[in-house]
């Protein structure tokens, strides 16, 4: 076995998203201000910074104002399109009605926000970080957490490159690299596979509610100039999910720069009907007359999908453990009613960086960064999440119409300082499925190739690619479960919940069904790791540089 080389840093950050890059920038800013040497490394599994970043996005600049106050004058791409209009549509099968924005709490109005590509914002942040001396290594996946003899985190190891599917070493084999650190910050995003291991090892979720999720499926379209209104923001609820038993979610459509609209559909993963397909719900949503009218005459140019943390305040785990911390979506700081999480992710990166810098300056290492957890508890992030903590559970319990009204009343009460004396809980998404024979099948219309499309042509637009001869990164704890358990009970829902066509049951027509995993199609959304009813599928990082390559998402 080849011996791995190692490098040492004061702080290693896993993931070059908004949280990880904000942490790296803050660390170097503090070092510069206080005249100290501080080595910081960011590791990123995508082929470049931004390659795996996918979000709506309507961006609240609050944290960026703290991190880089002059960002609007530094050619930041997010400054191009401020939000100018807010619309909330309640859709029925053929019509829509506008929900009055004055009925929403003020924090829901998007005043002072911007709409654009979060991936491009991350590319810009990476440039700012590198200018400060941060070392960024894209194309290298963090595959293993390294522990000291005392049980503390001592860094990470990147995955081996050039390993064949059978485990043998190909001619271009290179062993992984060990990155040792005084402190390691995990900013992998939603359902990061190392963060998931750390939460289990240190029992970080013992005092929190289960994390719950949605799956967001997004497209970019070029639309005719006469239909494009830069800064117009539209959110929808209702159809088609209002007609699909046991499901909630909604759509978004943002008019961004250069004649493009970013549009997408989120399906909460607590749905009960195993015949539901989030991908097909999204394609059907686009056929609504109000959405079709905007898209007709346009052209789809990109596609992607990503899971979203929906658990909120009550699902945030313990944030620290010996030698490291969880930041950003690794810990689930998304404000679901606002449909925003980048600003809270960035602020957690800033807070963790401050704690890590102070610890390194005091010549500490390997202990818990309790100052970060303390900062979170007194921060605007905690307050923002606490205000909306009951919104998602109320909608899930009482449905779209009544639940939305109750959620609105709860948020208004909290906004006015009337803290509600209760916090509702969550149930894990993988426990919600009913038996397939107890619920109706869903008849999805065939794609027309103009407004709606099939999964494989969609994945093509995500520029997804993995080295074909590598170990499959979608692991089955028990290979028999999909056919012997999931197929008879749930008609194997992986065939439908995956937005990239990774999972198939083949051979049913001959009476010899077989579960097939097309790992090359995987867009790293993590839905399978979340929704599989027996938690039999485990997503691990593939060889670095693989997966989607989103240009403007």
PDB file of N, CA and C in Angstrom, residues 260-322:
ATOM      1  N   UNK A 260     -31.672  35.871 -18.723  1.00  0.00           N
ATOM      2  CA  UNK A 260     -31.928  34.527 -18.218  1.00  0.00           C
ATOM      3  C   UNK A 260     -32.914  34.544 -17.056  1.00  0.00           C
ATOM      4  N   UNK A 261     -33.640  33.424 -16.917  1.00  0.00           N
ATOM      5  CA  UNK A 261     -34.411  33.166 -15.716  1.00  0.00           C
ATOM      6  C   UNK A 261     -33.902  31.868 -15.095  1.00  0.00           C
ATOM      7  N   UNK A 262     -33.790  31.883 -13.772  1.00  0.00           N
ATOM      8  CA  UNK A 262     -33.508  30.673 -13.005  1.00  0.00           C
ATOM      9  C   UNK A 262     -34.838  30.197 -12.454  1.00  0.00           C
ATOM     10  N   UNK A 263     -35.179  28.973 -12.733  1.00  0.00           N
ATOM     11  CA  UNK A 263     -36.459  28.458 -12.253  1.00  0.00           C
ATOM     12  C   UNK A 263     -36.267  27.061 -11.693  1.00  0.00           C
ATOM     13  N   UNK A 264     -37.118  26.716 -10.770  1.00  0.00           N
ATOM     14  CA  UNK A 264     -36.987  25.400 -10.194  1.00  0.00           C
ATOM     15  C   UNK A 264     -38.166  25.042  -9.321  1.00  0.00           C
ATOM     16  N   UNK A 265     -38.114  23.821  -8.827  1.00  0.00           N
ATOM     17  CA  UNK A 265     -39.218  23.300  -8.036  1.00  0.00           C
ATOM     18  C   UNK A 265     -38.649  22.480  -6.890  1.00  0.00           C
ATOM     19  N   UNK A 266     -39.184  22.720  -5.701  1.00  0.00           N
ATOM     20  CA  UNK A 266     -38.739  22.010  -4.500  1.00  0.00           C
ATOM     21  C   UNK A 266     -39.861  21.092  -4.023  1.00  0.00           C
ATOM     22  N   UNK A 267     -39.521  19.825  -3.836  1.00  0.00           N
ATOM     23  CA  UNK A 267     -40.446  18.851  -3.249  1.00  0.00           C
ATOM     24  C   UNK A 267     -39.897  18.440  -1.897  1.00  0.00           C
ATOM     25  N   UNK A 268     -40.675  18.670  -0.848  1.00  0.00           N
ATOM     26  CA  UNK A 268     -40.228  18.230   0.477  1.00  0.00           C
ATOM     27  C   UNK A 268     -40.184  16.708   0.510  1.00  0.00           C
ATOM     28  N   UNK A 269     -39.126  16.175   1.091  1.00  0.00           N
ATOM     29  CA  UNK A 269     -38.897  14.734   1.020  1.00  0.00           C
ATOM     30  C   UNK A 269     -39.632  13.931   2.093  1.00  0.00           C
ATOM     31  N   UNK A 270     -40.600  14.568   2.742  1.00  0.00           N
ATOM     32  CA  UNK A 270     -41.455  13.812   3.663  1.00  0.00           C
ATOM     33  C   UNK A 270     -42.668  13.220   2.951  1.00  0.00           C
ATOM     34  N   UNK A 271     -42.694  13.248   1.615  1.00  0.00           N
ATOM     35  CA  UNK A 271     -43.882  12.776   0.896  1.00  0.00           C
ATOM     36  C   UNK A 271     -44.116  11.294   1.173  1.00  0.00           C
ATOM     37  N   UNK A 272     -45.388  10.884   1.075  1.00  0.00           N
ATOM     38  CA  UNK A 272     -45.767   9.520   1.458  1.00  0.00           C
ATOM     39  C   UNK A 272     -46.033   8.596   0.270  1.00  0.00           C
ATOM     40  N   UNK A 273     -46.325   9.148  -0.891  1.00  0.00           N
ATOM     41  CA  UNK A 273     -46.654   8.318  -2.057  1.00  0.00           C
ATOM     42  C   UNK A 273     -45.366   7.900  -2.764  1.00  0.00           C
ATOM     43  N   UNK A 274     -45.011   6.619  -2.730  1.00  0.00           N
ATOM     44  CA  UNK A 274     -43.739   6.195  -3.342  1.00  0.00           C
ATOM     45  C   UNK A 274     -43.724   6.311  -4.863  1.00  0.00           C
ATOM     46  N   UNK A 275     -44.891   6.544  -5.470  1.00  0.00           N
ATOM     47  CA  UNK A 275     -44.944   6.713  -6.922  1.00  0.00           C
ATOM     48  C   UNK A 275     -44.568   8.132  -7.351  1.00  0.00           C
ATOM     49  N   UNK A 276     -44.415   9.039  -6.384  1.00  0.00           N
ATOM     50  CA  UNK A 276     -44.104  10.424  -6.714  1.00  0.00           C
ATOM     51  C   UNK A 276     -42.681  10.541  -7.261  1.00  0.00           C
ATOM     52  N   UNK A 277     -42.521  11.381  -8.261  1.00  0.00           N
ATOM     53  CA  UNK A 277     -41.213  11.670  -8.849  1.00  0.00           C
ATOM     54  C   UNK A 277     -40.977  13.174  -8.794  1.00  0.00           C
ATOM     55  N   UNK A 278     -40.060  13.655  -7.940  1.00  0.00           N
ATOM     56  CA  UNK A 278     -39.795  15.099  -7.884  1.00  0.00           C
ATOM     57  C   UNK A 278     -39.401  15.692  -9.231  1.00  0.00           C
ATOM     58  N   UNK A 279     -38.655  14.946 -10.028  1.00  0.00           N
ATOM     59  CA  UNK A 279     -38.276  15.449 -11.352  1.00  0.00           C
ATOM     60  C   UNK A 279     -39.502  15.703 -12.212  1.00  0.00           C
ATOM     61  N   UNK A 280     -40.407  14.745 -12.228  1.00  0.00           N
ATOM     62  CA  UNK A 280     -41.584  14.886 -13.082  1.00  0.00           C
ATOM     63  C   UNK A 280     -42.560  15.926 -12.528  1.00  0.00           C
ATOM     64  N   UNK A 281     -42.592  16.102 -11.203  1.00  0.00           N
ATOM     65  CA  UNK A 281     -43.398  17.187 -10.650  1.00  0.00           C
ATOM     66  C   UNK A 281     -42.883  18.538 -11.163  1.00  0.00           C
ATOM     67  N   UNK A 282     -41.566  18.670 -11.223  1.00  0.00           N
ATOM     68  CA  UNK A 282     -40.977  19.918 -11.709  1.00  0.00           C
ATOM     69  C   UNK A 282     -41.318  20.133 -13.184  1.00  0.00           C
ATOM     70  N   UNK A 283     -41.204  19.094 -13.987  1.00  0.00           N
ATOM     71  CA  UNK A 283     -41.504  19.231 -15.412  1.00  0.00           C
ATOM     72  C   UNK A 283     -42.985  19.560 -15.620  1.00  0.00           C
ATOM     73  N   UNK A 284     -43.843  18.958 -14.803  1.00  0.00           N
ATOM     74  CA  UNK A 284     -45.272  19.238 -14.913  1.00  0.00           C
ATOM     75  C   UNK A 284     -45.569  20.680 -14.491  1.00  0.00           C
ATOM     76  N   UNK A 285     -44.889  21.160 -13.447  1.00  0.00           N
ATOM     77  CA  UNK A 285     -45.079  22.533 -12.965  1.00  0.00           C
ATOM     78  C   UNK A 285     -44.826  23.540 -14.084  1.00  0.00           C
ATOM     79  N   UNK A 286     -43.838  23.265 -14.911  1.00  0.00           N
ATOM     80  CA  UNK A 286     -43.515  24.207 -16.005  1.00  0.00           C
ATOM     81  C   UNK A 286     -44.627  24.316 -17.038  1.00  0.00           C
ATOM     82  N   UNK A 287     -45.503  23.320 -17.088  1.00  0.00           N
ATOM     83  CA  UNK A 287     -46.584  23.356 -18.080  1.00  0.00           C
ATOM     84  C   UNK A 287     -47.779  24.181 -17.610  1.00  0.00           C
ATOM     85  N   UNK A 288     -47.757  24.669 -16.375  1.00  0.00           N
ATOM     86  CA  UNK A 288     -48.836  25.542 -15.921  1.00  0.00           C
ATOM     87  C   UNK A 288     -48.884  26.776 -16.817  1.00  0.00           C
ATOM     88  N   UNK A 289     -50.066  27.226 -17.200  1.00  0.00           N
ATOM     89  CA  UNK A 289     -50.132  28.362 -18.138  1.00  0.00           C
ATOM     90  C   UNK A 289     -49.324  29.581 -17.715  1.00  0.00           C
ATOM     91  N   UNK A 290     -49.297  29.877 -16.423  1.00  0.00           N
ATOM     92  CA  UNK A 290     -48.578  31.073 -15.960  1.00  0.00           C
ATOM     93  C   UNK A 290     -47.067  30.922 -16.106  1.00  0.00           C
ATOM     94  N   UNK A 291     -46.559  29.701 -15.955  1.00  0.00           N
ATOM     95  CA  UNK A 291     -45.122  29.452 -16.111  1.00  0.00           C
ATOM     96  C   UNK A 291     -44.778  29.263 -17.584  1.00  0.00           C
ATOM     97  N   UNK A 292     -45.614  28.498 -18.299  1.00  0.00           N
ATOM     98  CA  UNK A 292     -45.377  28.267 -19.723  1.00  0.00           C
ATOM     99  C   UNK A 292     -45.299  29.579 -20.491  1.00  0.00           C
ATOM    100  N   UNK A 293     -46.161  30.527 -20.121  1.00  0.00           N
ATOM    101  CA  UNK A 293     -46.190  31.806 -20.830  1.00  0.00           C
ATOM    102  C   UNK A 293     -44.831  32.510 -20.781  1.00  0.00           C
ATOM    103  N   UNK A 294     -44.141  32.379 -19.669  1.00  0.00           N
ATOM    104  CA  UNK A 294     -42.831  33.012 -19.526  1.00  0.00           C
ATOM    105  C   UNK A 294     -41.772  32.276 -20.336  1.00  0.00           C
ATOM    106  N   UNK A 295     -41.874  30.959 -20.413  1.00  0.00           N
ATOM    107  CA  UNK A 295     -40.835  30.148 -21.041  1.00  0.00           C
ATOM    108  C   UNK A 295     -40.983  29.999 -22.550  1.00  0.00           C
ATOM    109  N   UNK A 296     -42.187  30.136 -23.068  1.00  0.00           N
ATOM    110  CA  UNK A 296     -42.396  29.913 -24.504  1.00  0.00           C
ATOM    111  C   UNK A 296     -41.545  30.877 -25.326  1.00  0.00           C
ATOM    112  N   UNK A 297     -40.886  30.312 -26.331  1.00  0.00           N
ATOM    113  CA  UNK A 297     -39.969  31.091 -27.154  1.00  0.00           C
ATOM    114  C   UNK A 297     -38.565  31.126 -26.597  1.00  0.00           C
ATOM    115  N   UNK A 298     -38.372  30.528 -25.410  1.00  0.00           N
ATOM    116  CA  UNK A 298     -37.059  30.501 -24.790  1.00  0.00           C
ATOM    117  C   UNK A 298     -36.356  29.171 -25.007  1.00  0.00           C
ATOM    118  N   UNK A 299     -35.188  29.041 -24.389  1.00  0.00           N
ATOM    119  CA  UNK A 299     -34.381  27.832 -24.559  1.00  0.00           C
ATOM    120  C   UNK A 299     -33.764  27.446 -23.217  1.00  0.00           C
ATOM    121  N   UNK A 300     -33.901  26.177 -22.870  1.00  0.00           N
ATOM    122  CA  UNK A 300     -33.280  25.669 -21.651  1.00  0.00           C
ATOM    123  C   UNK A 300     -31.779  25.487 -21.882  1.00  0.00           C
ATOM    124  N   UNK A 301     -30.948  25.990 -20.938  1.00  0.00           N
ATOM    125  CA  UNK A 301     -29.499  25.936 -21.148  1.00  0.00           C
ATOM    126  C   UNK A 301     -28.758  25.190 -20.041  1.00  0.00           C
ATOM    127  N   UNK A 302     -29.403  24.937 -18.902  1.00  0.00           N
ATOM    128  CA  UNK A 302     -28.707  24.217 -17.834  1.00  0.00           C
ATOM    129  C   UNK A 302     -29.714  23.527 -16.927  1.00  0.00           C
ATOM    130  N   UNK A 303     -29.226  22.516 -16.205  1.00  0.00           N
ATOM    131  CA  UNK A 303     -30.072  21.698 -15.332  1.00  0.00           C
ATOM    132  C   UNK A 303     -29.232  21.227 -14.154  1.00  0.00           C
ATOM    133  N   UNK A 304     -29.872  21.095 -12.990  1.00  0.00           N
ATOM    134  CA  UNK A 304     -29.190  20.514 -11.842  1.00  0.00           C
ATOM    135  C   UNK A 304     -30.164  20.214 -10.723  1.00  0.00           C
ATOM    136  N   UNK A 305     -29.679  19.576  -9.676  1.00  0.00           N
ATOM    137  CA  UNK A 305     -30.528  19.214  -8.537  1.00  0.00           C
ATOM    138  C   UNK A 305     -29.678  19.143  -7.281  1.00  0.00           C
ATOM    139  N   UNK A 306     -30.317  19.449  -6.133  1.00  0.00           N
ATOM    140  CA  UNK A 306     -29.594  19.446  -4.853  1.00  0.00           C
ATOM    141  C   UNK A 306     -30.597  19.324  -3.717  1.00  0.00           C
ATOM    142  N   UNK A 307     -30.237  18.550  -2.714  1.00  0.00           N
ATOM    143  CA  UNK A 307     -31.060  18.479  -1.510  1.00  0.00           C
ATOM    144  C   UNK A 307     -30.915  19.778  -0.722  1.00  0.00           C
ATOM    145  N   UNK A 308     -31.929  20.071   0.091  1.00  0.00           N
ATOM    146  CA  UNK A 308     -31.994  21.302   0.878  1.00  0.00           C
ATOM    147  C   UNK A 308     -32.334  20.938   2.310  1.00  0.00           C
ATOM    148  N   UNK A 309     -31.625  21.512   3.284  1.00  0.00           N
ATOM    149  CA  UNK A 309     -31.985  21.322   4.694  1.00  0.00           C
ATOM    150  C   UNK A 309     -33.278  22.067   4.998  1.00  0.00           C
ATOM    151  N   UNK A 310     -34.262  21.377   5.521  1.00  0.00           N
ATOM    152  CA  UNK A 310     -35.543  21.990   5.875  1.00  0.00           C
ATOM    153  C   UNK A 310     -35.814  22.010   7.373  1.00  0.00           C
ATOM    154  N   UNK A 311     -34.938  21.403   8.179  1.00  0.00           N
ATOM    155  CA  UNK A 311     -35.251  21.206   9.589  1.00  0.00           C
ATOM    156  C   UNK A 311     -35.273  22.470  10.415  1.00  0.00           C
ATOM    157  N   UNK A 312     -34.395  23.429  10.075  1.00  0.00           N
ATOM    158  CA  UNK A 312     -34.393  24.706  10.775  1.00  0.00           C
ATOM    159  C   UNK A 312     -33.824  24.659  12.178  1.00  0.00           C
ATOM    160  N   UNK A 313     -34.258  25.623  13.007  1.00  0.00           N
ATOM    161  CA  UNK A 313     -33.703  25.888  14.331  1.00  0.00           C
ATOM    162  C   UNK A 313     -33.617  24.646  15.209  1.00  0.00           C
ATOM    163  N   UNK A 314     -34.679  23.848  15.231  1.00  0.00           N
ATOM    164  CA  UNK A 314     -34.725  22.711  16.148  1.00  0.00           C
ATOM    165  C   UNK A 314     -33.889  21.525  15.658  1.00  0.00           C
ATOM    166  N   UNK A 315     -33.431  21.571  14.411  1.00  0.00           N
ATOM    167  CA  UNK A 315     -32.640  20.467  13.863  1.00  0.00           C
ATOM    168  C   UNK A 315     -31.148  20.770  13.789  1.00  0.00           C
ATOM    169  N   UNK A 316     -30.737  21.966  14.190  1.00  0.00           N
ATOM    170  CA  UNK A 316     -29.304  22.290  14.196  1.00  0.00           C
ATOM    171  C   UNK A 316     -28.623  21.424  15.255  1.00  0.00           C
ATOM    172  N   UNK A 317     -27.619  20.625  14.878  1.00  0.00           N
ATOM    173  CA  UNK A 317     -26.954  19.762  15.852  1.00  0.00           C
ATOM    174  C   UNK A 317     -25.958  20.556  16.700  1.00  0.00           C
ATOM    175  N   UNK A 318     -25.331  19.886  17.636  1.00  0.00           N
ATOM    176  CA  UNK A 318     -24.187  20.475  18.335  1.00  0.00           C
ATOM    177  C   UNK A 318     -23.135  20.798  17.267  1.00  0.00           C
ATOM    178  N   UNK A 319     -22.581  21.988  17.320  1.00  0.00           N
ATOM    179  CA  UNK A 319     -21.765  22.488  16.209  1.00  0.00           C
ATOM    180  C   UNK A 319     -20.288  22.160  16.328  1.00  0.00           C
ATOM    181  N   UNK A 320     -19.827  21.805  17.507  1.00  0.00           N
ATOM    182  CA  UNK A 320     -18.397  21.611  17.705  1.00  0.00           C
ATOM    183  C   UNK A 320     -18.091  20.243  18.283  1.00  0.00           C
ATOM    184  N   UNK A 321     -16.872  19.817  18.072  1.00  0.00           N
ATOM    185  CA  UNK A 321     -16.346  18.563  18.593  1.00  0.00           C
ATOM    186  C   UNK A 321     -14.839  18.750  18.690  1.00  0.00           C
ATOM    187  N   UNK A 322     -14.123  17.914  19.365  1.00  0.00           N
ATOM    188  CA  UNK A 322     -12.687  18.132  19.523  1.00  0.00           C
ATOM    189  C   UNK A 322     -11.963  18.229  18.175  1.00  0.00           C
TER     190      UNK A 322
END
